[in-house]
Coordinates of N, CA and C in Angstrom, one line a residue:
Chain A
A1 N 0.8 -1.2 0.0 CA 0.0 0.0 0.0 C 0.9 1.2 0.0
Q2 N 0.4 2.3 -0.7 CA 1.1 3.5 -0.7 C 1.0 4.2 0.6
R3 N 2.1 4.7 1.1 CA 2.0 5.2 2.5 C 3.1 6.3 2.7
V4 N 2.8 7.2 3.6 CA 3.8 8.2 4.0 C 4.0 8.1 5.5
T5 N 5.2 8.0 5.9 CA 5.5 7.8 7.3 C 6.4 9.0 7.8
Q6 N 5.9 9.6 8.8 CA 6.7 10.6 9.5 C 7.0 10.0 10.9
P7 N 8.1 9.5 11.2 CA 8.3 8.7 12.4 C 8.3 9.5 13.7
E8 N 8.6 10.8 13.6 CA 8.6 11.6 14.8 C 7.3 12.5 14.9
K9 N 6.6 12.3 16.0 CA 5.5 13.1 16.3 C 5.9 14.5 16.7
L10 N 7.0 14.5 17.4 CA 7.5 15.8 18.0 C 9.0 15.8 17.9
L11 N 9.5 17.0 17.5 CA 10.9 17.2 17.4 C 11.2 18.6 18.0
S12 N 12.2 18.5 18.9 CA 12.5 19.8 19.6 C 14.0 20.0 19.5
V13 N 14.4 21.2 18.9 CA 15.8 21.5 18.7 C 16.0 23.0 19.2
F14 N 17.3 23.3 19.5 CA 17.6 24.7 19.9 C 17.7 25.6 18.7
K15 N 17.4 26.8 18.9 CA 17.6 27.8 17.9 C 19.1 27.8 17.4
G16 N 19.3 27.8 16.1 CA 20.6 27.8 15.5 C 21.1 26.4 15.2
A17 N 20.5 25.4 15.7 CA 20.9 24.0 15.5 C 20.3 23.5 14.1
P18 N 20.9 22.5 13.6 CA 20.3 22.0 12.3 C 19.0 21.2 12.6
V19 N 18.1 21.2 11.6 CA 16.8 20.5 11.7 C 16.7 19.5 10.6
E20 N 16.2 18.3 10.9 CA 15.9 17.4 9.9 C 14.6 16.7 10.3
L21 N 13.6 16.9 9.5 CA 12.3 16.3 9.7 C 12.2 15.1 8.7
K22 N 12.0 13.9 9.2 CA 12.0 12.7 8.4 C 10.7 12.4 7.7
C23 N 10.8 11.9 6.5 CA 9.6 11.5 5.8 C 10.1 10.3 4.9
N24 N 9.4 9.2 5.1 CA 9.6 8.0 4.3 C 8.3 7.6 3.6
Y25 N 8.5 7.1 2.4 CA 7.3 6.8 1.6 C 7.4 5.4 1.0
S26 N 6.2 4.8 0.7 CA 6.2 3.6 0.0 C 5.4 3.9 -1.3
Y27 N 6.0 3.7 -2.4 CA 5.4 4.0 -3.7 C 6.2 3.4 -4.8
S28 N 5.6 2.7 -5.7 CA 6.4 2.2 -6.8 C 6.2 3.1 -8.0
G29 N 7.3 3.6 -8.4 CA 7.3 4.6 -9.5 C 7.9 5.9 -9.1
S30 N 7.8 6.9 -9.9 CA 8.3 8.2 -9.6 C 7.4 9.0 -8.7
P31 N 7.6 9.2 -7.5 CA 6.7 9.9 -6.6 C 6.7 11.4 -6.8
E32 N 5.5 12.0 -6.5 CA 5.5 13.5 -6.4 C 5.3 13.8 -4.9
L33 N 6.2 14.5 -4.3 CA 6.2 14.7 -2.9 C 6.2 16.1 -2.6
F34 N 5.6 16.4 -1.4 CA 5.4 17.8 -0.9 C 5.7 17.8 0.6
W35 N 6.0 19.0 1.0 CA 6.0 19.4 2.4 C 5.1 20.5 2.6
Y36 N 4.1 20.3 3.5 CA 3.2 21.4 3.9 C 3.5 21.8 5.4
V37 N 3.2 23.0 5.7 CA 3.5 23.5 7.0 C 2.2 24.2 7.6
Q38 N 2.0 24.1 8.9 CA 0.9 24.8 9.5 C 1.5 25.5 10.7
Y39 N 1.6 26.8 10.7 CA 2.0 27.6 11.8 C 0.8 27.8 12.7
S40 N 1.2 28.2 14.0 CA 0.1 28.3 15.0 C -0.9 29.3 14.5
R41 N -2.2 28.9 14.6 CA -3.4 29.7 14.2 C -3.4 30.1 12.8
Q42 N -2.6 29.4 11.9 CA -2.6 29.7 10.5 C -3.1 28.5 9.7
R43 N -3.3 28.7 8.5 CA -3.8 27.6 7.6 C -2.7 26.7 7.2
L44 N -3.0 25.6 6.8 CA -2.1 24.7 6.2 C -1.6 25.3 4.8
Q45 N -0.3 25.3 4.6 CA 0.2 25.9 3.4 C 1.4 25.1 2.8
L46 N 1.5 25.2 1.5 CA 2.6 24.5 0.9 C 4.0 25.1 1.2
L47 N 4.9 24.2 1.6 CA 6.2 24.7 1.9 C 7.1 24.5 0.7
L48 N 7.2 23.3 0.2 CA 7.9 23.0 -1.0 C 7.5 21.7 -1.6
R49 N 7.9 21.5 -2.9 CA 7.6 20.3 -3.6 C 8.9 19.8 -4.3
H50 N 9.0 18.6 -4.4 CA 10.3 18.1 -4.9 C 10.6 18.4 -6.3
I51 N 9.5 18.5 -7.1 CA 9.8 18.8 -8.6 C 10.4 20.2 -8.8
S52 N 10.2 21.1 -7.8 CA 10.7 22.4 -8.0 C 12.1 22.6 -7.6
R53 N 12.6 21.6 -6.7 CA 14.0 21.7 -6.3 C 14.3 23.0 -5.7
E54 N 13.4 23.6 -4.9 CA 13.5 24.9 -4.4 C 13.9 24.9 -3.0
S55 N 14.3 26.1 -2.5 CA 14.6 26.3 -1.1 C 13.7 27.4 -0.6
I56 N 12.9 27.0 0.4 CA 11.9 28.0 0.9 C 12.2 28.2 2.4
K57 N 12.3 29.5 2.8 CA 12.6 29.8 4.2 C 13.8 29.0 4.7
G58 N 14.8 28.7 3.8 CA 16.0 28.0 4.2 C 15.8 26.5 4.3
F59 N 14.6 26.0 4.0 CA 14.4 24.6 4.0 C 14.7 24.0 2.6
T60 N 15.2 22.8 2.6 CA 15.4 22.0 1.4 C 14.9 20.6 1.7
A61 N 14.6 19.9 0.6 CA 14.2 18.5 0.8 C 14.7 17.8 -0.5
D62 N 15.4 16.7 -0.3 CA 16.0 15.9 -1.4 C 15.3 14.6 -1.5
L63 N 14.9 14.2 -2.6 CA 14.3 12.9 -2.8 C 15.4 11.9 -3.0
N64 N 15.3 10.9 -2.1 CA 16.2 9.8 -2.2 C 15.5 8.5 -2.5
K65 N 15.5 8.2 -3.8 CA 14.7 7.0 -4.2 C 15.2 5.7 -3.6
G66 N 16.5 5.6 -3.4 CA 17.1 4.4 -2.9 C 16.6 4.1 -1.4
E67 N 16.5 5.2 -0.7 CA 16.0 5.1 0.7 C 14.5 5.4 0.8
T68 N 13.9 5.7 -0.3 CA 12.5 6.1 -0.3 C 12.2 7.2 0.8
S69 N 13.0 8.2 0.7 CA 12.9 9.3 1.8 C 12.8 10.6 1.1
F70 N 12.3 11.6 1.8 CA 12.1 13.0 1.4 C 12.2 13.8 2.6
H71 N 13.4 13.8 3.2 CA 13.6 14.5 4.5 C 13.7 16.0 4.3
L72 N 13.1 16.7 5.2 CA 13.2 18.2 5.2 C 14.3 18.7 6.1
K73 N 15.1 19.6 5.5 CA 16.3 20.0 6.3 C 16.5 21.5 6.3
K74 N 17.1 22.0 7.4 CA 17.4 23.4 7.5 C 18.7 23.4 8.3
P75 N 19.7 24.1 7.9 CA 21.0 24.1 8.6 C 20.9 24.8 9.9
F76 N 20.1 25.9 10.0 CA 20.1 26.7 11.3 C 18.7 27.0 11.6
A77 N 18.1 26.4 12.6 CA 16.7 26.6 13.0 C 16.5 28.0 13.6
Q78 N 15.3 28.5 13.2 CA 14.9 29.8 13.8 C 13.6 29.6 14.6
E79 N 13.4 30.5 15.5 CA 12.2 30.3 16.4 C 10.9 30.3 15.6
E80 N 10.9 31.1 14.5 CA 9.6 31.1 13.7 C 9.4 29.9 12.9
D81 N 10.3 28.9 12.9 CA 10.1 27.6 12.2 C 9.2 26.7 13.0
S82 N 9.0 27.0 14.3 CA 8.1 26.2 15.1 C 6.7 26.1 14.4
A83 N 6.3 24.9 14.2 CA 5.1 24.6 13.4 C 4.8 23.1 13.3
M84 N 3.7 22.8 12.7 CA 3.4 21.4 12.4 C 3.8 21.2 10.9
Y85 N 4.5 20.1 10.6 CA 5.0 19.9 9.3 C 4.4 18.5 8.8
Y86 N 3.9 18.6 7.6 CA 3.3 17.4 7.0 C 4.0 17.1 5.6
C87 N 4.3 15.8 5.5 CA 4.8 15.3 4.2 C 3.7 14.6 3.5
A88 N 3.6 14.8 2.2 CA 2.5 14.3 1.4 C 2.9 13.8 0.1
L89 N 2.2 12.8 -0.4 CA 2.6 12.1 -1.7 C 1.3 12.0 -2.6
V90 N 1.5 12.2 -3.9 CA 0.4 12.0 -4.8 C 0.5 10.5 -5.2
D91 N -0.6 9.7 -4.9 CA -0.5 8.3 -5.1 C -0.9 8.0 -6.6
S92 N -1.0 6.7 -6.8 CA -1.3 6.2 -8.2 C -2.7 6.6 -8.6
N93 N -3.6 6.9 -7.6 CA -5.0 7.3 -7.9 C -5.1 8.8 -8.0
Y94 N -3.9 9.5 -8.0 CA -3.8 10.9 -8.0 C -4.4 11.6 -6.8
Q95 N -4.3 10.9 -5.7 CA -4.8 11.5 -4.4 C -3.6 11.8 -3.5
L96 N -3.8 12.8 -2.8 CA -2.7 13.2 -1.8 C -2.8 12.3 -0.6
I97 N -1.8 11.6 -0.3 CA -1.7 10.8 0.9 C -0.8 11.6 1.9
W98 N -1.2 11.7 3.1 CA -0.5 12.5 4.1 C 0.2 11.7 5.2
G99 N 1.3 12.2 5.6 CA 1.9 11.7 6.8 C 1.2 12.2 8.0
A100 N 1.5 11.6 9.2 CA 0.8 12.0 10.4 C 1.2 13.4 10.9
G101 N 2.3 13.9 10.4 CA 2.8 15.2 10.8 C 3.8 15.1 11.9
T102 N 4.7 16.1 11.9 CA 5.7 16.3 13.0 C 5.6 17.7 13.5
K103 N 5.5 17.8 14.9 CA 5.4 19.1 15.5 C 6.9 19.5 15.8
L104 N 7.3 20.6 15.2 CA 8.6 21.1 15.4 C 8.6 22.2 16.4
I105 N 9.4 22.1 17.5 CA 9.5 23.1 18.5 C 11.0 23.6 18.5
I106 N 11.1 24.9 18.3 CA 12.5 25.5 18.3 C 12.6 26.2 19.7
K107 N 13.5 25.7 20.4 CA 13.8 26.3 21.8 C 14.8 27.5 21.7
P108 N 14.5 28.5 22.4 CA 15.4 29.7 22.3 C 16.7 29.5 23.0
Chain B
K1 N -5.8 38.8 -3.4 CA -7.0 37.9 -3.6 C -7.4 37.4 -2.2
A2 N -8.7 37.3 -2.0 CA -9.2 36.7 -0.8 C -8.9 35.2 -0.8
G3 N -8.7 34.7 0.4 CA -8.3 33.3 0.5 C -9.5 32.4 0.5
V4 N -9.3 31.1 0.7 CA -10.4 30.1 0.7 C -11.2 30.4 1.9
T5 N -12.5 30.4 1.7 CA -13.4 30.6 2.9 C -14.2 29.3 3.1
Q6 N -14.5 29.0 4.3 CA -15.4 27.8 4.6 C -16.4 28.3 5.6
T7 N -17.6 27.8 5.4 CA -18.7 28.1 6.3 C -19.5 26.9 6.6
P8 N -20.0 26.7 7.8 CA -19.7 27.5 9.0 C -18.3 27.1 9.5
R9 N -17.8 27.7 10.5 CA -16.5 27.4 11.0 C -16.7 26.3 12.1
Y10 N -17.8 26.3 12.8 CA -18.1 25.3 13.8 C -19.5 24.8 13.7
L11 N -19.7 23.6 14.0 CA -21.0 22.9 13.8 C -21.2 21.8 14.8
I12 N -22.3 21.8 15.4 CA -22.6 20.6 16.3 C -23.9 20.0 15.8
K13 N -23.8 18.7 15.6 CA -25.0 17.9 15.1 C -25.2 16.7 15.9
T14 N -26.3 16.1 15.7 CA -26.7 14.9 16.4 C -26.6 13.7 15.5
R15 N -26.3 12.6 16.0 CA -26.2 11.3 15.2 C -27.5 11.2 14.4
G16 N -27.3 10.8 13.2 CA -28.4 10.5 12.3 C -28.8 11.7 11.5
Q17 N -28.4 12.9 11.9 CA -28.7 14.1 11.1 C -27.8 14.2 9.9
Q18 N -28.1 15.1 9.0 CA -27.2 15.4 7.9 C -26.7 16.8 8.0
V19 N -25.6 17.0 7.3 CA -24.9 18.3 7.4 C -24.4 18.7 6.0
T20 N -24.4 20.0 5.7 CA -23.8 20.5 4.5 C -22.8 21.6 4.8
L21 N -21.6 21.4 4.3 CA -20.5 22.4 4.5 C -20.2 23.1 3.2
S22 N -19.8 24.3 3.3 CA -19.6 25.1 2.1 C -18.1 25.6 2.0
C23 N -17.7 25.7 0.8 CA -16.3 26.2 0.5 C -16.3 27.1 -0.7
S24 N -15.7 28.3 -0.5 CA -15.6 29.2 -1.6 C -14.1 29.3 -1.9
P25 N -13.7 28.9 -3.1 CA -12.3 28.9 -3.5 C -11.8 30.3 -3.8
I26 N -10.5 30.4 -4.0 CA -9.8 31.6 -4.4 C -10.4 31.9 -5.8
S27 N -10.6 33.2 -6.1 CA -11.1 33.6 -7.4 C -10.2 33.1 -8.5
G28 N -10.8 32.4 -9.5 CA -10.0 31.9 -10.6 C -9.6 30.5 -10.4
H29 N -9.7 30.0 -9.2 CA -9.3 28.6 -9.0 C -10.5 27.7 -9.4
R30 N -10.2 26.6 -10.1 CA -11.3 25.8 -10.6 C -11.4 24.4 -9.9
S31 N -10.4 24.1 -9.1 CA -10.4 22.8 -8.4 C -10.6 23.0 -7.0
V32 N -11.5 22.2 -6.4 CA -11.7 22.2 -5.0 C -11.6 20.8 -4.5
S33 N -10.7 20.6 -3.4 CA -10.6 19.3 -2.8 C -11.0 19.4 -1.4
W34 N -11.5 18.3 -0.9 CA -12.0 18.2 0.5 C -11.2 17.2 1.2
Y35 N -10.9 17.5 2.5 CA -10.1 16.5 3.4 C -10.8 16.5 4.7
Q36 N -10.6 15.3 5.3 CA -11.1 15.1 6.7 C -9.8 15.0 7.6
Q37 N -9.8 15.7 8.7 CA -8.6 15.6 9.6 C -9.1 15.2 11.0
T38 N -8.6 14.1 11.5 CA -8.9 13.6 12.8 C -7.6 13.3 13.5
P39 N -7.7 13.3 14.8 CA -6.4 13.0 15.6 C -6.0 11.5 15.3
G40 N -6.9 10.6 15.1 CA -6.6 9.2 14.9 C -6.1 8.9 13.5
Q41 N -6.7 9.4 12.5 CA -6.5 9.1 11.1 C -5.6 10.2 10.4
G42 N -5.5 11.3 11.0 CA -4.8 12.4 10.3 C -5.6 13.0 9.2
L43 N -4.9 13.5 8.2 CA -5.5 14.1 7.0 C -5.8 13.0 6.0
Q44 N -7.1 12.9 5.6 CA -7.5 12.0 4.6 C -8.3 12.7 3.4
F45 N -8.0 12.3 2.2 CA -8.6 12.9 1.1 C -10.0 12.4 0.9
L46 N -11.0 13.3 0.7 CA -12.4 12.9 0.5 C -12.7 12.9 -1.0
F47 N -12.6 14.0 -1.6 CA -12.9 14.1 -3.1 C -12.4 15.4 -3.6
E48 N -12.3 15.5 -5.0 CA -11.8 16.7 -5.7 C -12.8 16.9 -6.8
Y49 N -13.2 18.2 -6.9 CA -14.1 18.7 -8.0 C -13.3 19.6 -8.9
F50 N -13.6 19.5 -10.2 CA -13.0 20.5 -11.1 C -14.0 20.7 -12.2
S51 N -14.3 22.0 -12.5 CA -15.3 22.3 -13.5 C -16.6 21.5 -13.3
E52 N -17.1 21.6 -12.1 CA -18.4 21.0 -11.7 C -18.4 19.5 -11.7
T53 N -17.3 18.8 -11.9 CA -17.3 17.4 -12.0 C -16.4 16.8 -11.0
Q54 N -16.9 15.7 -10.4 CA -16.0 15.0 -9.4 C -14.9 14.3 -10.2
R55 N -13.7 14.6 -9.9 CA -12.6 14.0 -10.6 C -11.9 12.9 -9.9
N56 N -12.1 12.9 -8.6 CA -11.4 11.9 -7.8 C -12.1 11.7 -6.5
K57 N -12.1 10.6 -5.9 CA -12.8 10.3 -4.7 C -12.0 9.4 -3.8
G58 N -11.9 9.7 -2.5 CA -11.2 8.9 -1.6 C -12.0 7.8 -1.1
N59 N -11.5 7.1 -0.1 CA -12.1 5.8 0.4 C -13.0 6.1 1.5
F60 N -14.1 6.8 1.2 CA -15.1 7.1 2.2 C -16.5 6.6 1.8
P61 N -17.3 6.3 2.8 CA -18.7 5.7 2.4 C -19.5 6.7 1.6
G62 N -20.5 6.2 1.0 CA -21.4 7.0 0.1 C -22.2 8.1 0.9
R63 N -22.1 8.0 2.2 CA -22.8 9.1 3.0 C -22.1 10.4 2.8
F64 N -20.9 10.4 2.3 CA -20.1 11.6 2.0 C -20.3 11.9 0.5
S65 N -20.8 13.1 0.3 CA -21.0 13.5 -1.1 C -20.6 14.9 -1.3
G66 N -20.5 15.4 -2.5 CA -20.2 16.8 -2.7 C -20.7 17.2 -4.0
R67 N -20.6 18.5 -4.3 CA -20.9 19.0 -5.6 C -20.1 20.4 -5.8
Q68 N -20.0 20.8 -7.0 CA -19.4 22.1 -7.3 C -20.3 22.8 -8.3
F69 N -20.4 24.1 -8.0 CA -21.2 25.0 -8.8 C -20.4 25.6 -9.9
S70 N -21.2 26.3 -10.8 CA -20.5 26.9 -11.9 C -19.5 28.0 -11.5
N71 N -19.7 28.6 -10.3 CA -18.7 29.6 -9.9 C -17.6 29.0 -9.1
S72 N -17.5 27.7 -9.1 CA -16.4 26.9 -8.5 C -16.7 26.7 -7.0
R73 N -17.6 27.3 -6.4 CA -17.9 27.1 -5.0 C -18.4 25.6 -4.8
S74 N -18.0 25.1 -3.7 CA -18.3 23.6 -3.5 C -19.0 23.4 -2.2
E75 N -19.8 22.4 -2.2 CA -20.5 22.0 -0.9 C -20.1 20.5 -0.7
M76 N -20.1 20.2 0.6 CA -19.9 18.8 1.0 C -21.0 18.4 1.9
N77 N -21.6 17.2 1.6 CA -22.7 16.8 2.4 C -22.4 15.5 3.1
V78 N -22.8 15.4 4.4 CA -22.6 14.1 5.1 C -24.0 13.7 5.6
S79 N -24.5 12.6 5.2 CA -25.8 12.2 5.6 C -25.7 11.1 6.8
T80 N -26.7 11.0 7.5 CA -26.8 10.0 8.6 C -25.5 10.0 9.4
L81 N -25.3 11.1 10.0 CA -24.1 11.4 10.8 C -23.8 10.3 11.8
E82 N -22.5 10.0 12.0 CA -22.1 9.1 13.0 C -21.1 9.8 13.9
L83 N -20.9 9.3 15.1 CA -20.0 9.9 16.0 C -18.6 10.0 15.4
G84 N -18.2 9.0 14.6 CA -16.9 9.0 14.0 C -16.7 10.1 12.9
D85 N -17.7 10.8 12.6 CA -17.6 11.8 11.6 C -17.1 13.1 12.2
S86 N -17.0 13.2 13.5 CA -16.5 14.4 14.2 C -15.1 14.6 13.7
A87 N -14.8 15.7 13.2 CA -13.5 16.0 12.6 C -13.4 17.5 12.1
L88 N -12.3 17.8 11.7 CA -12.1 19.1 11.0 C -12.1 18.8 9.5
Y89 N -13.0 19.5 8.8 CA -13.1 19.3 7.4 C -12.4 20.5 6.7
L90 N -11.4 20.1 5.9 CA -10.7 21.2 5.2 C -11.0 21.2 3.7
C91 N -11.0 22.3 3.2 CA -11.2 22.5 1.8 C -10.0 23.2 1.2
A92 N -9.6 22.8 0.0 CA -8.4 23.4 -0.6 C -8.7 23.7 -2.1
S93 N -8.3 24.8 -2.5 CA -8.5 25.2 -3.9 C -7.2 25.3 -4.7
S94 N -7.2 25.0 -6.0 CA -6.1 25.2 -6.8 C -6.5 25.6 -8.2
E95 N -5.5 26.1 -8.9 CA -5.8 26.6 -10.3 C -6.2 25.4 -11.2
G96 N -5.5 24.3 -11.0 CA -5.7 23.1 -11.8 C -5.9 21.9 -10.9
L97 N -6.0 20.8 -11.5 CA -6.1 19.5 -10.8 C -4.9 19.3 -9.9
A98 N -5.2 18.8 -8.7 CA -4.1 18.5 -7.7 C -3.1 17.5 -8.3
R99 N -3.6 16.6 -9.1 CA -2.7 15.6 -9.7 C -1.6 16.2 -10.5
L100 N -1.8 17.4 -11.0 CA -0.8 18.1 -11.8 C 0.1 19.0 -11.0
S101 N 0.0 18.7 -9.7 CA 0.9 19.4 -8.7 C 0.7 20.9 -8.6
Y102 N -0.5 21.3 -9.0 CA -0.8 22.7 -8.7 C -0.9 22.9 -7.2
E103 N -0.4 24.0 -6.7 CA -0.4 24.3 -5.3 C -1.8 24.4 -4.8
Q104 N -2.1 23.7 -3.6 CA -3.4 23.8 -3.0 C -3.3 24.9 -1.9
Y105 N -4.4 25.7 -1.9 CA -4.5 26.7 -0.9 C -5.7 26.3 0.0
F106 N -5.4 26.2 1.3 CA -6.3 25.6 2.3 C -7.2 26.7 2.9
G107 N -8.4 26.3 3.2 CA -9.3 27.1 4.1 C -9.0 26.9 5.5
P108 N -9.7 27.6 6.4 CA -9.5 27.4 7.8 C -10.1 26.2 8.4
G109 N -11.0 25.6 7.6 CA -11.7 24.3 8.1 C -13.0 24.6 8.8
T110 N -13.8 23.5 8.8 CA -15.1 23.5 9.6 C -14.9 22.4 10.6
R111 N -15.1 22.8 11.8 CA -15.0 21.8 12.9 C -16.4 21.3 13.2
L112 N -16.6 20.0 12.8 CA -17.9 19.3 13.0 C -17.8 18.4 14.2
T113 N -18.8 18.6 15.1 CA -18.9 17.7 16.3 C -20.2 17.0 16.2
V114 N -20.2 15.7 16.3 CA -21.4 14.9 16.3 C -21.6 14.3 17.7
T115 N -22.8 14.6 18.2 CA -23.1 14.1 19.6 C -24.2 13.0 19.6

């Protein structure tokens, strides 16, 4: 079955430290993957998608087909990065499948 | 541009009743997708409408239905409500079909509580 796994429900790091939010997927074929973010009291919004190979707010995510991973990384965490992060995959039925989400807390 | 709006924001219903939720997409967006979010199951895709046609449907019972109007506004209906239908229902709009990786813009959600 196609699935997105975010193994960490909660991740807490200090400001200035590197951040890595893990996302693993199961999908046969070339996946379309996304990271969405929800800041406190704000709506869910797209952070980045792998096809764009972009860096948004200092975050990057590289697709690793061998490890079936799409981890989200940022070299130096900032307090405003505290939020809920969701990894999502477009499955073979063209539906978005979501991970359970990781709550990121940046400690001052 | 105004963002995606959803009405009502909060709703309390009794088991067995039916409910209709509304979503107004961003102007110019033709696709509207609906999601159910619960603590236990997380975010789950319900269906997607594009140009008044349902283009995709998730794995939900037939009690969940929807429609889209010519102005792209969409409604979602749940009949014979069950306690397990209590959830946050999110609507998202995009310029094109989600399958084509168009960015989805989410509304604030409707919090449905079934008692």
